[in-house]
């Protein structure tokens, strides 16, 4: 476990989900400073960006001075697998690839072994992710290329001790029929998938004469795609179980998680710092104002980003 996590999470069970603002701010300030110094000293791409903006990481008052750090955009990193790397290349043990979303060209996110198995989700969000040893989690997310399936698999097992069934999101072997049969046979208590696949599974369940409402599901998580309230309502009626939103990305991991109140996201403050900024000036907007979501995050060993 990283030293900074040991410092702030002494007994391993403190709820970062509900930390008072001053404690969370102190933790984020120390974590951000360490990451900024690491990136500045070991990565030419970041160092040039900082120098061009007149930023010296050691002199920043964090997190208040985050607006002074230049943004990193997807256009800068598309098709450049080693641009963000801040450790020796031989330290990389896994690379996730996205399609680049609207840009088309691939985005590569490398991880060290420590990123995946030591640092990732060390500050466990035990209230926002109410999963435990008694749960059977059906993980119906893609496990190829994207980080989603593997990332949730590790998190549920390592941080929460749950039993995870890696069903994937369709394919030659991981068919909807097999996902549904496993859910019934194993007594699934949690399902995580995309909104569109949740609808497809419900349609297939109807053909298989499976009563989804009879499953012991405590709730479903919908992630990976946009989902309107109307679509969520439809999915809940099809499944007969509550559905919550989980907002994250390949580049930043968990960003916002919805609780059972379903009245907006709780920011994953133990992992990211979220701002809403004016896209023209880069300055934070006032509460209630419309702006662009900017996420500052890092792999403790790997790389840092502050980007929309």
CSV table of C-alpha atoms in Angstrom, one decimal:
chain,number,residue,atom,x,y,z
A,1,UNK,CA,0.0,0.0,0.0
A,2,UNK,CA,1.4,3.5,-0.9
A,3,UNK,CA,2.7,5.5,2.1
A,4,UNK,CA,0.2,8.3,1.6
A,5,UNK,CA,-2.6,5.8,1.7
A,6,UNK,CA,-1.2,4.3,4.9
A,7,UNK,CA,-1.0,7.8,6.4
A,8,UNK,CA,-4.6,8.7,5.7
A,9,UNK,CA,-6.3,5.3,5.8
A,10,UNK,CA,-4.6,3.9,9.0
A,11,UNK,CA,-7.0,1.1,9.8
A,12,UNK,CA,-8.0,0.4,6.2
A,13,UNK,CA,-11.7,0.9,6.9
A,14,UNK,CA,-12.2,4.7,7.1
A,15,UNK,CA,-15.0,5.9,4.8
A,16,UNK,CA,-13.4,8.3,2.3
A,17,UNK,CA,-16.9,8.5,0.9
A,18,UNK,CA,-18.0,10.8,3.7
A,19,UNK,CA,-14.7,12.5,4.9
A,20,UNK,CA,-15.1,16.1,6.0
A,21,UNK,CA,-14.0,18.6,3.4
A,22,UNK,CA,-10.8,19.6,5.2
A,23,UNK,CA,-9.5,16.1,5.5
A,24,UNK,CA,-10.3,15.2,1.9
A,25,UNK,CA,-8.6,18.5,0.7
A,26,UNK,CA,-5.5,17.7,2.7
A,27,UNK,CA,-5.3,14.2,1.3
A,28,UNK,CA,-5.9,15.4,-2.2
A,29,UNK,CA,-3.3,18.2,-1.9
A,30,UNK,CA,-0.6,15.8,-0.7
A,31,UNK,CA,-1.4,13.2,-3.3
A,32,UNK,CA,-1.5,15.7,-6.2
A,33,UNK,CA,1.8,17.3,-5.2
A,34,UNK,CA,3.5,13.9,-5.2
A,35,UNK,CA,2.1,13.0,-8.6
A,36,UNK,CA,2.9,16.4,-10.1
A,37,UNK,CA,6.5,16.2,-8.9
A,38,UNK,CA,6.8,12.7,-10.2
A,39,UNK,CA,5.4,13.7,-13.7
A,40,UNK,CA,7.5,16.8,-13.8
A,41,UNK,CA,10.8,15.0,-13.0
A,42,UNK,CA,10.2,11.9,-15.2
A,43,UNK,CA,8.1,12.9,-18.2
A,44,UNK,CA,9.2,15.4,-20.9
A,45,UNK,CA,5.7,15.9,-22.2
A,46,UNK,CA,4.4,17.1,-18.8
A,47,UNK,CA,7.5,19.0,-18.0
A,48,UNK,CA,7.3,21.1,-21.2
A,49,UNK,CA,3.6,21.7,-20.6
A,50,UNK,CA,4.3,22.9,-17.1
A,51,UNK,CA,7.2,25.1,-18.1
A,52,UNK,CA,5.2,26.7,-20.9
A,53,UNK,CA,2.5,27.6,-18.4
A,54,UNK,CA,5.0,28.9,-15.9
A,55,UNK,CA,4.0,26.2,-13.4
A,56,UNK,CA,6.4,24.8,-10.8
A,57,UNK,CA,4.7,21.9,-9.0
A,58,UNK,CA,6.5,22.5,-5.6
A,59,UNK,CA,5.1,26.0,-5.4
A,60,UNK,CA,1.5,25.2,-6.1
A,61,UNK,CA,-1.2,25.6,-3.4
A,62,UNK,CA,-3.2,22.5,-4.0
A,63,UNK,CA,-5.9,21.8,-4.9
A,64,UNK,CA,-6.8,25.5,-5.2
A,65,UNK,CA,-4.1,26.1,-7.9
A,66,UNK,CA,-5.3,23.2,-10.1
A,67,UNK,CA,-6.6,25.8,-12.6
A,68,UNK,CA,-3.0,26.8,-13.3
A,69,UNK,CA,-2.1,23.3,-14.6
A,70,UNK,CA,-2.6,23.0,-18.3
A,71,UNK,CA,-5.2,20.6,-19.5
A,72,UNK,CA,-4.4,17.4,-21.3
A,73,UNK,CA,-6.8,16.6,-24.1
A,74,UNK,CA,-7.5,13.3,-26.0
A,75,UNK,CA,-6.2,14.9,-29.2
A,76,UNK,CA,-2.8,15.1,-27.6
A,77,UNK,CA,-2.6,11.5,-26.6
A,78,UNK,CA,-4.4,9.7,-29.5
A,79,UNK,CA,-2.2,7.1,-31.1
A,80,UNK,CA,0.8,7.8,-28.8
A,81,UNK,CA,1.1,4.8,-26.5
A,82,UNK,CA,4.2,6.1,-24.6
A,83,UNK,CA,3.5,9.8,-24.3
A,84,UNK,CA,2.2,9.7,-20.8
A,85,UNK,CA,4.6,7.1,-19.4
A,86,UNK,CA,6.5,8.3,-16.4
A,87,UNK,CA,8.3,5.0,-15.5
A,88,UNK,CA,10.6,2.8,-17.5
A,89,UNK,CA,8.8,1.0,-20.3
A,90,UNK,CA,9.7,-2.4,-18.9
A,91,UNK,CA,7.7,-1.6,-15.8
A,92,UNK,CA,4.4,-1.7,-17.8
A,93,UNK,CA,2.5,-4.9,-17.3
A,94,UNK,CA,-0.9,-4.1,-19.0
A,95,UNK,CA,-2.2,-1.7,-21.6
A,96,UNK,CA,-5.8,-0.8,-22.1
A,97,UNK,CA,-7.0,0.5,-25.4
A,98,UNK,CA,-10.0,2.7,-26.3
A,99,UNK,CA,-11.3,3.6,-29.7
A,100,UNK,CA,-10.7,7.3,-28.9
A,101,UNK,CA,-14.5,7.8,-28.8
A,102,UNK,CA,-15.3,10.7,-31.1
A,103,UNK,CA,-11.7,11.1,-32.4
A,104,UNK,CA,-11.5,7.6,-33.9
A,105,UNK,CA,-7.8,7.0,-33.3
A,106,UNK,CA,-6.8,4.7,-30.4
A,107,UNK,CA,-5.9,5.9,-27.0
A,108,UNK,CA,-3.5,3.8,-25.0
A,109,UNK,CA,-3.3,3.8,-21.2
A,110,UNK,CA,-0.4,1.7,-19.7
A,111,UNK,CA,-0.4,0.4,-16.2
A,112,UNK,CA,2.4,-1.0,-14.0
A,113,UNK,CA,1.8,-4.0,-11.8
A,114,UNK,CA,1.6,-1.7,-8.8
A,115,UNK,CA,-1.0,0.4,-10.5
A,116,UNK,CA,-3.2,-2.7,-11.0
A,117,UNK,CA,-2.7,-4.6,-7.8
A,118,UNK,CA,-1.3,-2.3,-5.1
A,119,UNK,CA,-2.4,1.3,-5.7
A,120,UNK,CA,-5.7,1.0,-7.6
A,121,UNK,CA,-8.7,1.4,-5.4
A,122,UNK,CA,-6.5,1.3,-2.2
A,123,UNK,CA,-8.9,4.0,-0.7
A,124,UNK,CA,-11.9,1.7,-1.0
A,125,UNK,CA,-15.3,3.4,-1.2
A,126,UNK,CA,-17.2,1.1,1.1
A,127,UNK,CA,-20.4,3.2,1.3
A,128,UNK,CA,-20.6,4.1,-2.4
A,129,UNK,CA,-19.7,0.6,-3.5
A,130,UNK,CA,-21.9,-1.6,-1.2
A,131,UNK,CA,-20.5,-4.9,-2.3
A,132,UNK,CA,-19.1,-7.6,0.1
A,133,UNK,CA,-18.1,-11.2,0.6
A,134,UNK,CA,-21.7,-12.5,0.4
A,135,UNK,CA,-22.3,-11.0,-3.0
A,136,UNK,CA,-22.2,-12.8,-6.4
A,137,UNK,CA,-21.4,-10.1,-9.0
A,138,UNK,CA,-22.2,-10.7,-12.6
A,139,UNK,CA,-19.7,-8.6,-14.5
A,140,UNK,CA,-21.3,-8.2,-18.0
A,141,UNK,CA,-18.8,-5.6,-19.3
A,142,UNK,CA,-16.2,-6.0,-22.0
A,143,UNK,CA,-13.0,-7.6,-20.9
A,144,UNK,CA,-11.1,-7.1,-24.1
A,145,UNK,CA,-9.2,-3.8,-24.9
A,146,UNK,CA,-11.3,-1.7,-22.6
A,147,UNK,CA,-10.4,-1.4,-18.9
A,148,UNK,CA,-14.0,-1.7,-17.7
A,149,UNK,CA,-14.4,-5.5,-17.3
A,150,UNK,CA,-11.0,-6.2,-15.8
A,151,UNK,CA,-11.0,-3.1,-13.6
A,152,UNK,CA,-14.3,-3.9,-12.0
A,153,UNK,CA,-13.3,-7.5,-11.7
A,154,UNK,CA,-10.2,-6.6,-9.7
A,155,UNK,CA,-11.9,-4.0,-7.6
A,156,UNK,CA,-14.8,-6.2,-6.5
A,157,UNK,CA,-12.5,-9.1,-5.6
A,158,UNK,CA,-9.5,-7.3,-4.1
A,159,UNK,CA,-11.1,-4.3,-2.3
A,160,UNK,CA,-14.5,-5.9,-1.4
A,161,UNK,CA,-14.0,-9.6,-1.3
A,162,UNK,CA,-16.9,-10.4,-3.6
A,163,UNK,CA,-17.4,-13.4,-5.8
A,164,UNK,CA,-17.2,-12.2,-9.4
A,165,UNK,CA,-18.4,-14.0,-12.5
A,166,UNK,CA,-16.7,-12.5,-15.6
A,167,UNK,CA,-19.4,-12.9,-18.2
A,168,UNK,CA,-18.3,-10.2,-20.7
A,169,UNK,CA,-20.6,-8.3,-23.0
A,170,UNK,CA,-21.6,-10.7,-25.7
A,171,UNK,CA,-19.4,-12.7,-28.1
A,172,UNK,CA,-18.9,-16.2,-29.3
A,173,UNK,CA,-18.5,-17.7,-25.8
A,174,UNK,CA,-20.1,-15.1,-23.5
A,175,UNK,CA,-23.6,-15.1,-25.0
A,176,UNK,CA,-26.5,-13.4,-23.4
A,177,UNK,CA,-28.1,-16.8,-22.7
A,178,UNK,CA,-25.0,-17.9,-20.7
A,179,UNK,CA,-25.0,-14.7,-18.8
A,180,UNK,CA,-28.6,-15.2,-17.8
A,181,UNK,CA,-28.2,-18.9,-17.0
A,182,UNK,CA,-25.2,-18.1,-14.7
A,183,UNK,CA,-27.2,-15.3,-13.0
A,184,UNK,CA,-30.0,-17.8,-12.2
A,185,UNK,CA,-27.8,-20.8,-11.3
A,186,UNK,CA,-25.4,-18.8,-9.1
A,187,UNK,CA,-28.0,-16.6,-7.5
A,188,UNK,CA,-26.6,-13.2,-8.7
A,189,UNK,CA,-27.0,-10.4,-6.2
A,190,UNK,CA,-25.3,-7.6,-8.2
A,191,UNK,CA,-25.2,-7.0,-11.9
A,192,UNK,CA,-22.9,-4.5,-13.7
A,193,UNK,CA,-23.4,-3.8,-17.4
A,194,UNK,CA,-24.2,-1.2,-20.0
A,195,UNK,CA,-27.7,0.2,-20.4
A,196,UNK,CA,-28.1,-1.2,-23.9
A,197,UNK,CA,-26.9,-4.7,-22.9
A,198,UNK,CA,-29.2,-4.7,-19.9
A,199,UNK,CA,-32.1,-4.2,-22.3
A,200,UNK,CA,-30.8,-7.0,-24.6
A,201,UNK,CA,-30.5,-9.4,-21.6
A,202,UNK,CA,-34.0,-8.6,-20.6
A,203,UNK,CA,-35.3,-9.3,-24.1
A,204,UNK,CA,-33.4,-12.6,-24.2
A,205,UNK,CA,-34.7,-13.5,-20.7
A,206,UNK,CA,-38.2,-13.2,-21.9
A,207,UNK,CA,-37.5,-15.6,-24.8
A,208,UNK,CA,-35.9,-18.0,-22.3
A,209,UNK,CA,-38.9,-17.7,-19.9
A,210,UNK,CA,-36.7,-16.4,-17.1
A,211,UNK,CA,-38.3,-14.2,-14.5
A,212,UNK,CA,-35.7,-11.6,-13.8
A,213,UNK,CA,-37.7,-10.2,-10.9
A,214,UNK,CA,-37.2,-13.6,-9.1
A,215,UNK,CA,-33.4,-13.1,-9.1
A,216,UNK,CA,-32.0,-12.2,-5.7
A,217,UNK,CA,-30.4,-9.0,-7.2
A,218,UNK,CA,-30.0,-6.2,-4.7
A,219,UNK,CA,-29.3,-3.7,-7.4
A,220,UNK,CA,-27.8,-3.2,-10.9
A,221,UNK,CA,-25.1,-0.8,-12.0
A,222,UNK,CA,-25.4,0.9,-15.4
A,223,UNK,CA,-22.1,2.2,-16.8
A,224,UNK,CA,-20.1,2.7,-20.0
A,225,UNK,CA,-22.8,4.5,-22.0
A,226,UNK,CA,-25.1,7.5,-21.6
A,227,UNK,CA,-28.5,6.6,-20.0
A,228,UNK,CA,-31.5,8.9,-19.8
A,229,UNK,CA,-33.9,8.7,-16.8
A,230,UNK,CA,-36.5,7.3,-19.1
A,231,UNK,CA,-34.2,4.5,-20.2
A,232,UNK,CA,-33.3,3.7,-16.6
A,233,UNK,CA,-37.0,3.5,-15.7
A,234,UNK,CA,-37.5,1.1,-18.6
A,235,UNK,CA,-34.6,-1.1,-17.5
A,236,UNK,CA,-35.9,-1.2,-13.9
A,237,UNK,CA,-39.3,-2.3,-15.1
A,238,UNK,CA,-37.8,-5.0,-17.3
A,239,UNK,CA,-35.7,-6.3,-14.5
A,240,UNK,CA,-37.8,-5.6,-11.5
A,241,UNK,CA,-34.7,-4.3,-9.6
A,242,UNK,CA,-33.2,-0.9,-8.9
A,243,UNK,CA,-30.5,0.4,-11.2
A,244,UNK,CA,-27.8,2.9,-10.2
A,245,UNK,CA,-25.4,4.9,-12.4
A,246,UNK,CA,-21.6,4.5,-12.2
A,247,UNK,CA,-19.7,7.2,-14.0
A,248,UNK,CA,-16.1,6.6,-15.0
A,249,UNK,CA,-13.7,6.5,-17.9
A,250,UNK,CA,-10.7,4.6,-19.4
A,251,UNK,CA,-8.4,7.4,-18.6
A,252,UNK,CA,-9.6,8.3,-15.1
A,253,UNK,CA,-11.3,5.2,-13.6
A,254,UNK,CA,-14.2,5.9,-11.1
A,255,UNK,CA,-15.4,9.5,-11.2
A,256,UNK,CA,-19.0,9.6,-9.8
A,257,UNK,CA,-21.2,6.9,-8.2
A,258,UNK,CA,-24.9,7.1,-7.5
A,259,UNK,CA,-26.2,5.9,-4.2
A,260,UNK,CA,-29.6,4.4,-3.4
A,261,UNK,CA,-31.1,7.9,-3.1
A,262,UNK,CA,-30.5,8.3,-6.9
A,263,UNK,CA,-30.3,12.0,-6.7
A,264,UNK,CA,-27.0,12.7,-8.5
A,265,UNK,CA,-23.5,11.5,-8.3
A,266,UNK,CA,-21.1,11.3,-5.3
A,267,UNK,CA,-17.7,12.2,-6.5
A,268,UNK,CA,-15.0,9.6,-6.0
A,269,UNK,CA,-12.8,12.0,-4.0
A,270,UNK,CA,-10.3,9.3,-2.9
A,271,UNK,CA,-9.4,8.8,-6.5
A,272,UNK,CA,-10.0,11.9,-8.5
A,273,UNK,CA,-10.5,15.6,-8.1
A,274,UNK,CA,-13.4,16.9,-10.2
A,275,UNK,CA,-13.9,20.5,-11.3
A,276,UNK,CA,-16.5,22.2,-13.6
A,277,UNK,CA,-14.7,24.9,-15.5
A,278,UNK,CA,-15.3,27.5,-18.2
A,279,UNK,CA,-14.0,25.8,-21.3
A,280,UNK,CA,-12.6,29.1,-22.6
A,281,UNK,CA,-10.8,30.3,-19.5
A,282,UNK,CA,-10.2,27.0,-17.7
A,283,UNK,CA,-11.4,28.7,-14.5
A,284,UNK,CA,-13.8,26.9,-12.1
A,285,UNK,CA,-17.4,28.1,-12.5
A,286,UNK,CA,-19.7,28.9,-9.6
A,287,UNK,CA,-21.9,26.2,-8.1
A,288,UNK,CA,-24.9,25.7,-10.3
A,289,UNK,CA,-23.2,27.1,-13.4
A,290,UNK,CA,-22.9,25.1,-16.6
A,291,UNK,CA,-19.3,24.2,-17.7
A,292,UNK,CA,-17.1,21.4,-18.7
A,293,UNK,CA,-16.2,18.5,-16.4
A,294,UNK,CA,-12.5,18.3,-15.8
A,295,UNK,CA,-10.9,15.4,-13.9
A,296,UNK,CA,-7.5,15.3,-12.3
A,297,UNK,CA,-6.3,11.8,-11.6
A,298,UNK,CA,-3.3,9.6,-11.6
A,299,UNK,CA,-1.8,6.2,-11.4
A,300,UNK,CA,0.3,6.5,-8.3
A,301,UNK,CA,3.3,5.1,-10.2
A,302,UNK,CA,2.4,5.7,-13.9
A,303,UNK,CA,1.1,9.0,-15.1
A,304,UNK,CA,-1.0,12.0,-14.4
A,305,UNK,CA,-3.8,13.8,-16.2
A,306,UNK,CA,-5.9,16.9,-15.8
A,307,UNK,CA,-8.3,16.8,-18.7
A,308,UNK,CA,-11.9,17.0,-19.8
